């Protein structure tokens, strides 16, 4: 019986790690990078490591005196075995802490496997349907691979983590706290694309929704992030040509017709090789359900951690029930995408159409209420970017806004509402920073 066996553990390895952390900041940094307190099997070890991590985050060296003092102040010193036990840990000093971190992490993952898979076996015996079991298995694999599902965390740990992020940001001196969009002014306003955030790009047809999303994808991939694009409107090879056009600066029309100039082949070939090395995945299956999107994204995430997932576009996704209530259907799809962003800890970029009412107004700049079939989309989104290009409605050569696009932040939790002006090259369907004199 599984339950009669002692869970995987290595107490000696745990002691060696804690001992190393007591005498070396470098080894403490290595341990924090590889482990969390929950990876330790013994409860006293969890408490000690959590205390050390809190001290480290507040720039206090977690030596024997500091750790004992912090545990004494929190009333947990006796719970971990007293000062004598902490002192004994200093005698356990490994030469290669990475090796011991791997031992402890492996045992932790095995314990999670036993817990997660035992639960699924129990559900199978209790008559759960195959679809729910398959979904549970997919979630379990993702959970195990990413370190386990979240549990309630005390505010002290959250504050320590927040302070560590603030300190790191103060050192970096950059406005980008997430994934760069590739557009400097937009990064300044948004701080980049934040992990677990749900970002909507909305606009009328031809405004450049897909092009802006590809700009984000290209920059994320250049920065080493994994990117998954669900292209339910456009064939994958067509999307690939767009990305090649932007990367190589070769006209999209030239790539479509094959009339590539001799001088353009070198940058085109170079861009192709660079794109092939990036961590970008494209799924061009039409009319995916939210369940299918979630399952496919989680499958990719197992082999390639994802920083960015793009859905182009939400109105082309379908509900699993098909009950004819489109608003309710989109509400479920939107909620599912929001949940997926949190599960994968990635930035979710969702493209959306706008209602036709905008065409009837004198000022055709979109507002957030123009989102099509959209109450839930607006509510779920952390950020809504509305695209407007004046040249779509005024193609006069004298139009001073020719080649200029407005990215209107119609909704921005924590960032406010702004309008950012960027350049747009129609031949390459590419957004770029404007240089102001």
mmCIF file of C-alpha atoms in Angstrom, residues 11-208:
data_model
loop_
_atom_site.group_PDB
_atom_site.id
_atom_site.type_symbol
_atom_site.label_atom_id
_atom_site.label_comp_id
_atom_site.label_asym_id
_atom_site.label_seq_id
_atom_site.Cartn_x
_atom_site.Cartn_y
_atom_site.Cartn_z
ATOM 1 C CA UNK A 11 17.015 14.530 6.179
ATOM 2 C CA UNK A 12 20.825 14.594 5.994
ATOM 3 C CA UNK A 13 20.730 16.529 2.701
ATOM 4 C CA UNK A 14 18.297 19.025 4.245
ATOM 5 C CA UNK A 15 20.674 19.525 7.201
ATOM 6 C CA UNK A 16 23.647 20.033 4.883
ATOM 7 C CA UNK A 17 21.799 22.727 2.932
ATOM 8 C CA UNK A 18 20.768 24.619 6.073
ATOM 9 C CA UNK A 19 24.301 24.362 7.452
ATOM 10 C CA UNK A 20 25.774 25.783 4.252
ATOM 11 C CA UNK A 21 23.283 28.660 4.267
ATOM 12 C CA UNK A 22 24.305 29.596 7.818
ATOM 13 C CA UNK A 23 27.895 30.338 6.779
ATOM 14 C CA UNK A 24 27.708 31.485 3.146
ATOM 15 C CA UNK A 25 25.582 34.108 1.390
ATOM 16 C CA UNK A 26 26.483 32.619 -1.997
ATOM 17 C CA UNK A 27 25.208 29.205 -0.925
ATOM 18 C CA UNK A 28 22.079 30.833 0.531
ATOM 19 C CA UNK A 29 21.444 32.433 -2.876
ATOM 20 C CA UNK A 30 21.865 29.046 -4.573
ATOM 21 C CA UNK A 31 19.441 27.408 -2.156
ATOM 22 C CA UNK A 32 16.792 30.122 -2.653
ATOM 23 C CA UNK A 33 17.154 29.808 -6.399
ATOM 24 C CA UNK A 34 16.507 26.061 -6.291
ATOM 25 C CA UNK A 35 14.234 25.456 -3.300
ATOM 26 C CA UNK A 36 11.293 26.773 -1.312
ATOM 27 C CA UNK A 37 10.541 26.041 2.334
ATOM 28 C CA UNK A 38 7.894 23.518 1.236
ATOM 29 C CA UNK A 39 10.553 21.385 -0.469
ATOM 30 C CA UNK A 40 11.918 20.401 2.959
ATOM 31 C CA UNK A 41 10.358 17.318 4.559
ATOM 32 C CA UNK A 42 10.922 18.045 8.261
ATOM 33 C CA UNK A 43 8.709 20.821 9.626
ATOM 34 C CA UNK A 44 11.564 22.386 11.689
ATOM 35 C CA UNK A 45 13.639 22.575 8.513
ATOM 36 C CA UNK A 46 10.788 24.322 6.695
ATOM 37 C CA UNK A 47 10.596 26.914 9.463
ATOM 38 C CA UNK A 48 14.372 27.468 9.556
ATOM 39 C CA UNK A 49 14.683 27.862 5.780
ATOM 40 C CA UNK A 50 11.680 30.214 5.652
ATOM 41 C CA UNK A 51 13.271 32.344 8.375
ATOM 42 C CA UNK A 52 16.593 32.400 6.538
ATOM 43 C CA UNK A 53 14.873 33.432 3.306
ATOM 44 C CA UNK A 54 13.098 36.303 5.081
ATOM 45 C CA UNK A 55 16.355 37.598 6.540
ATOM 46 C CA UNK A 56 18.101 37.293 3.178
ATOM 47 C CA UNK A 57 15.312 39.229 1.416
ATOM 48 C CA UNK A 58 15.767 42.047 3.926
ATOM 49 C CA UNK A 59 19.543 42.164 3.324
ATOM 50 C CA UNK A 60 20.325 40.558 6.698
ATOM 51 C CA UNK A 61 22.973 37.824 6.628
ATOM 52 C CA UNK A 62 21.235 34.643 7.881
ATOM 53 C CA UNK A 63 24.040 33.507 10.166
ATOM 54 C CA UNK A 64 23.540 31.465 13.337
ATOM 55 C CA UNK A 65 22.963 34.467 15.621
ATOM 56 C CA UNK A 66 20.527 36.229 13.267
ATOM 57 C CA UNK A 67 18.508 33.077 12.584
ATOM 58 C CA UNK A 68 18.281 32.155 16.283
ATOM 59 C CA UNK A 69 17.234 35.706 17.156
ATOM 60 C CA UNK A 70 14.547 35.787 14.424
ATOM 61 C CA UNK A 71 13.173 32.404 15.521
ATOM 62 C CA UNK A 72 13.161 33.515 19.140
ATOM 63 C CA UNK A 73 11.258 36.712 18.252
ATOM 64 C CA UNK A 74 8.662 34.715 16.299
ATOM 65 C CA UNK A 75 8.239 32.260 19.165
ATOM 66 C CA UNK A 76 9.399 29.299 17.065
ATOM 67 C CA UNK A 77 12.845 28.650 18.529
ATOM 68 C CA UNK A 78 11.743 25.661 20.605
ATOM 69 C CA UNK A 79 9.659 24.300 17.724
ATOM 70 C CA UNK A 80 12.817 23.825 15.641
ATOM 71 C CA UNK A 81 14.851 22.218 18.425
ATOM 72 C CA UNK A 82 16.318 25.285 20.111
ATOM 73 C CA UNK A 83 19.645 27.044 19.661
ATOM 74 C CA UNK A 84 21.473 23.746 20.138
ATOM 75 C CA UNK A 85 19.945 22.270 16.976
ATOM 76 C CA UNK A 86 20.725 25.373 14.926
ATOM 77 C CA UNK A 87 24.332 25.216 16.168
ATOM 78 C CA UNK A 88 24.568 21.553 15.173
ATOM 79 C CA UNK A 89 23.598 22.448 11.604
ATOM 80 C CA UNK A 90 26.800 24.462 11.242
ATOM 81 C CA UNK A 91 28.711 21.168 11.372
ATOM 82 C CA UNK A 92 26.886 19.989 8.212
ATOM 83 C CA UNK A 93 28.641 21.846 5.417
ATOM 84 C CA UNK A 94 28.589 20.360 1.890
ATOM 85 C CA UNK A 95 31.227 21.184 -0.697
ATOM 86 C CA UNK A 96 28.640 21.214 -3.518
ATOM 87 C CA UNK A 97 25.329 22.630 -2.344
ATOM 88 C CA UNK A 98 23.809 22.201 -5.826
ATOM 89 C CA UNK A 99 24.036 18.430 -5.419
ATOM 90 C CA UNK A 100 22.152 18.488 -2.109
ATOM 91 C CA UNK A 101 19.552 20.924 -3.477
ATOM 92 C CA UNK A 102 18.829 18.457 -6.268
ATOM 93 C CA UNK A 103 18.437 15.584 -3.771
ATOM 94 C CA UNK A 104 15.947 17.569 -1.673
ATOM 95 C CA UNK A 105 14.080 18.885 -4.712
ATOM 96 C CA UNK A 106 13.774 15.404 -6.249
ATOM 97 C CA UNK A 107 12.345 14.011 -3.011
ATOM 98 C CA UNK A 108 9.890 16.924 -2.833
ATOM 99 C CA UNK A 109 8.714 16.348 -6.418
ATOM 100 C CA UNK A 110 8.248 12.627 -5.725
ATOM 101 C CA UNK A 111 6.102 13.441 -2.675
ATOM 102 C CA UNK A 112 3.935 15.731 -4.803
ATOM 103 C CA UNK A 113 3.649 13.002 -7.435
ATOM 104 C CA UNK A 114 2.412 10.547 -4.836
ATOM 105 C CA UNK A 115 -0.148 13.035 -3.495
ATOM 106 C CA UNK A 116 -1.434 14.244 -6.874
ATOM 107 C CA UNK A 117 -1.566 10.868 -8.608
ATOM 108 C CA UNK A 118 -3.070 9.061 -5.615
ATOM 109 C CA UNK A 119 -5.894 11.583 -5.697
ATOM 110 C CA UNK A 120 -6.491 10.882 -9.407
ATOM 111 C CA UNK A 121 -6.457 7.116 -8.807
ATOM 112 C CA UNK A 122 -9.067 7.627 -6.097
ATOM 113 C CA UNK A 123 -11.255 9.640 -8.475
ATOM 114 C CA UNK A 124 -10.963 6.915 -11.111
ATOM 115 C CA UNK A 125 -12.190 4.304 -8.623
ATOM 116 C CA UNK A 126 -15.053 6.615 -7.633
ATOM 117 C CA UNK A 127 -16.477 6.831 -11.140
ATOM 118 C CA UNK A 128 -15.242 10.196 -12.406
ATOM 119 C CA UNK A 129 -15.529 10.565 -16.196
ATOM 120 C CA UNK A 130 -12.483 10.194 -18.457
ATOM 121 C CA UNK A 131 -12.520 13.858 -19.565
ATOM 122 C CA UNK A 132 -12.281 15.164 -15.995
ATOM 123 C CA UNK A 133 -9.598 12.589 -15.139
ATOM 124 C CA UNK A 134 -7.554 13.567 -18.190
ATOM 125 C CA UNK A 135 -7.827 17.224 -17.220
ATOM 126 C CA UNK A 136 -6.832 16.431 -13.652
ATOM 127 C CA UNK A 137 -3.838 14.433 -14.892
ATOM 128 C CA UNK A 138 -2.748 17.329 -17.144
ATOM 129 C CA UNK A 139 -3.060 19.766 -14.241
ATOM 130 C CA UNK A 140 -1.132 17.386 -11.973
ATOM 131 C CA UNK A 141 1.768 17.065 -14.426
ATOM 132 C CA UNK A 142 1.915 20.848 -14.816
ATOM 133 C CA UNK A 143 1.686 21.361 -11.055
ATOM 134 C CA UNK A 144 4.451 18.868 -10.349
ATOM 135 C CA UNK A 145 6.679 20.321 -13.056
ATOM 136 C CA UNK A 146 6.225 23.900 -11.865
ATOM 137 C CA UNK A 147 6.655 23.215 -8.174
ATOM 138 C CA UNK A 148 3.159 22.484 -6.951
ATOM 139 C CA UNK A 149 -0.119 24.327 -6.635
ATOM 140 C CA UNK A 150 -0.235 27.385 -4.476
ATOM 141 C CA UNK A 151 -1.323 27.338 -0.858
ATOM 142 C CA UNK A 152 -2.279 30.172 1.497
ATOM 143 C CA UNK A 153 0.867 32.147 2.318
ATOM 144 C CA UNK A 154 1.411 34.330 5.390
ATOM 145 C CA UNK A 155 1.681 38.043 4.647
ATOM 146 C CA UNK A 156 5.226 38.117 6.058
ATOM 147 C CA UNK A 157 6.463 35.925 3.186
ATOM 148 C CA UNK A 158 4.601 38.041 0.631
ATOM 149 C CA UNK A 159 6.087 41.259 2.023
ATOM 150 C CA UNK A 160 9.583 39.736 1.983
ATOM 151 C CA UNK A 161 9.160 38.762 -1.665
ATOM 152 C CA UNK A 162 7.741 42.182 -2.551
ATOM 153 C CA UNK A 163 10.648 43.939 -0.821
ATOM 154 C CA UNK A 164 13.140 41.740 -2.681
ATOM 155 C CA UNK A 165 11.500 42.703 -5.996
ATOM 156 C CA UNK A 166 11.530 46.403 -5.059
ATOM 157 C CA UNK A 167 15.215 46.208 -4.128
ATOM 158 C CA UNK A 168 16.083 44.433 -7.379
ATOM 159 C CA UNK A 169 14.120 47.017 -9.364
ATOM 160 C CA UNK A 170 15.905 49.850 -7.586
ATOM 161 C CA UNK A 171 19.217 48.303 -8.663
ATOM 162 C CA UNK A 172 18.125 47.751 -12.279
ATOM 163 C CA UNK A 173 16.995 51.374 -12.840
ATOM 164 C CA UNK A 174 14.615 50.365 -15.636
ATOM 165 C CA UNK A 175 10.847 50.924 -15.974
ATOM 166 C CA UNK A 176 10.352 47.365 -17.248
ATOM 167 C CA UNK A 177 9.307 45.055 -14.421
ATOM 168 C CA UNK A 178 7.844 42.352 -16.681
ATOM 169 C CA UNK A 179 8.419 41.250 -20.269
ATOM 170 C CA UNK A 180 9.340 44.106 -22.607
ATOM 171 C CA UNK A 181 6.842 44.952 -25.357
ATOM 172 C CA UNK A 182 9.626 46.138 -27.649
ATOM 173 C CA UNK A 183 8.078 49.642 -27.595
ATOM 174 C CA UNK A 184 9.887 51.987 -25.194
ATOM 175 C CA UNK A 185 7.049 54.430 -24.461
ATOM 176 C CA UNK A 186 4.570 51.601 -23.901
ATOM 177 C CA UNK A 187 7.035 49.888 -21.563
ATOM 178 C CA UNK A 188 7.378 53.125 -19.605
ATOM 179 C CA UNK A 189 3.604 53.354 -19.109
ATOM 180 C CA UNK A 190 2.954 49.642 -18.493
ATOM 181 C CA UNK A 191 6.218 48.444 -16.993
ATOM 182 C CA UNK A 192 6.178 45.725 -19.642
ATOM 183 C CA UNK A 193 3.869 42.701 -19.782
ATOM 184 C CA UNK A 194 3.412 41.306 -16.292
ATOM 185 C CA UNK A 195 3.321 37.604 -15.489
ATOM 186 C CA UNK A 196 -0.203 36.218 -14.799
ATOM 187 C CA UNK A 197 -1.765 39.361 -16.305
ATOM 188 C CA UNK A 198 -4.582 39.256 -18.849
ATOM 189 C CA UNK A 199 -3.985 41.853 -21.585
ATOM 190 C CA UNK A 200 -6.557 42.555 -24.306
ATOM 191 C CA UNK A 201 -5.587 44.124 -27.646
ATOM 192 C CA UNK A 202 -8.730 45.415 -29.347
ATOM 193 C CA UNK A 203 -9.396 47.252 -32.578
ATOM 194 C CA UNK A 204 -11.437 47.361 -35.747
ATOM 195 C CA UNK A 205 -10.281 45.160 -38.681
ATOM 196 C CA UNK A 206 -7.054 46.380 -40.271
ATOM 197 C CA UNK A 207 -5.844 48.373 -37.263
ATOM 198 C CA UNK A 208 -2.950 45.969 -36.601
#
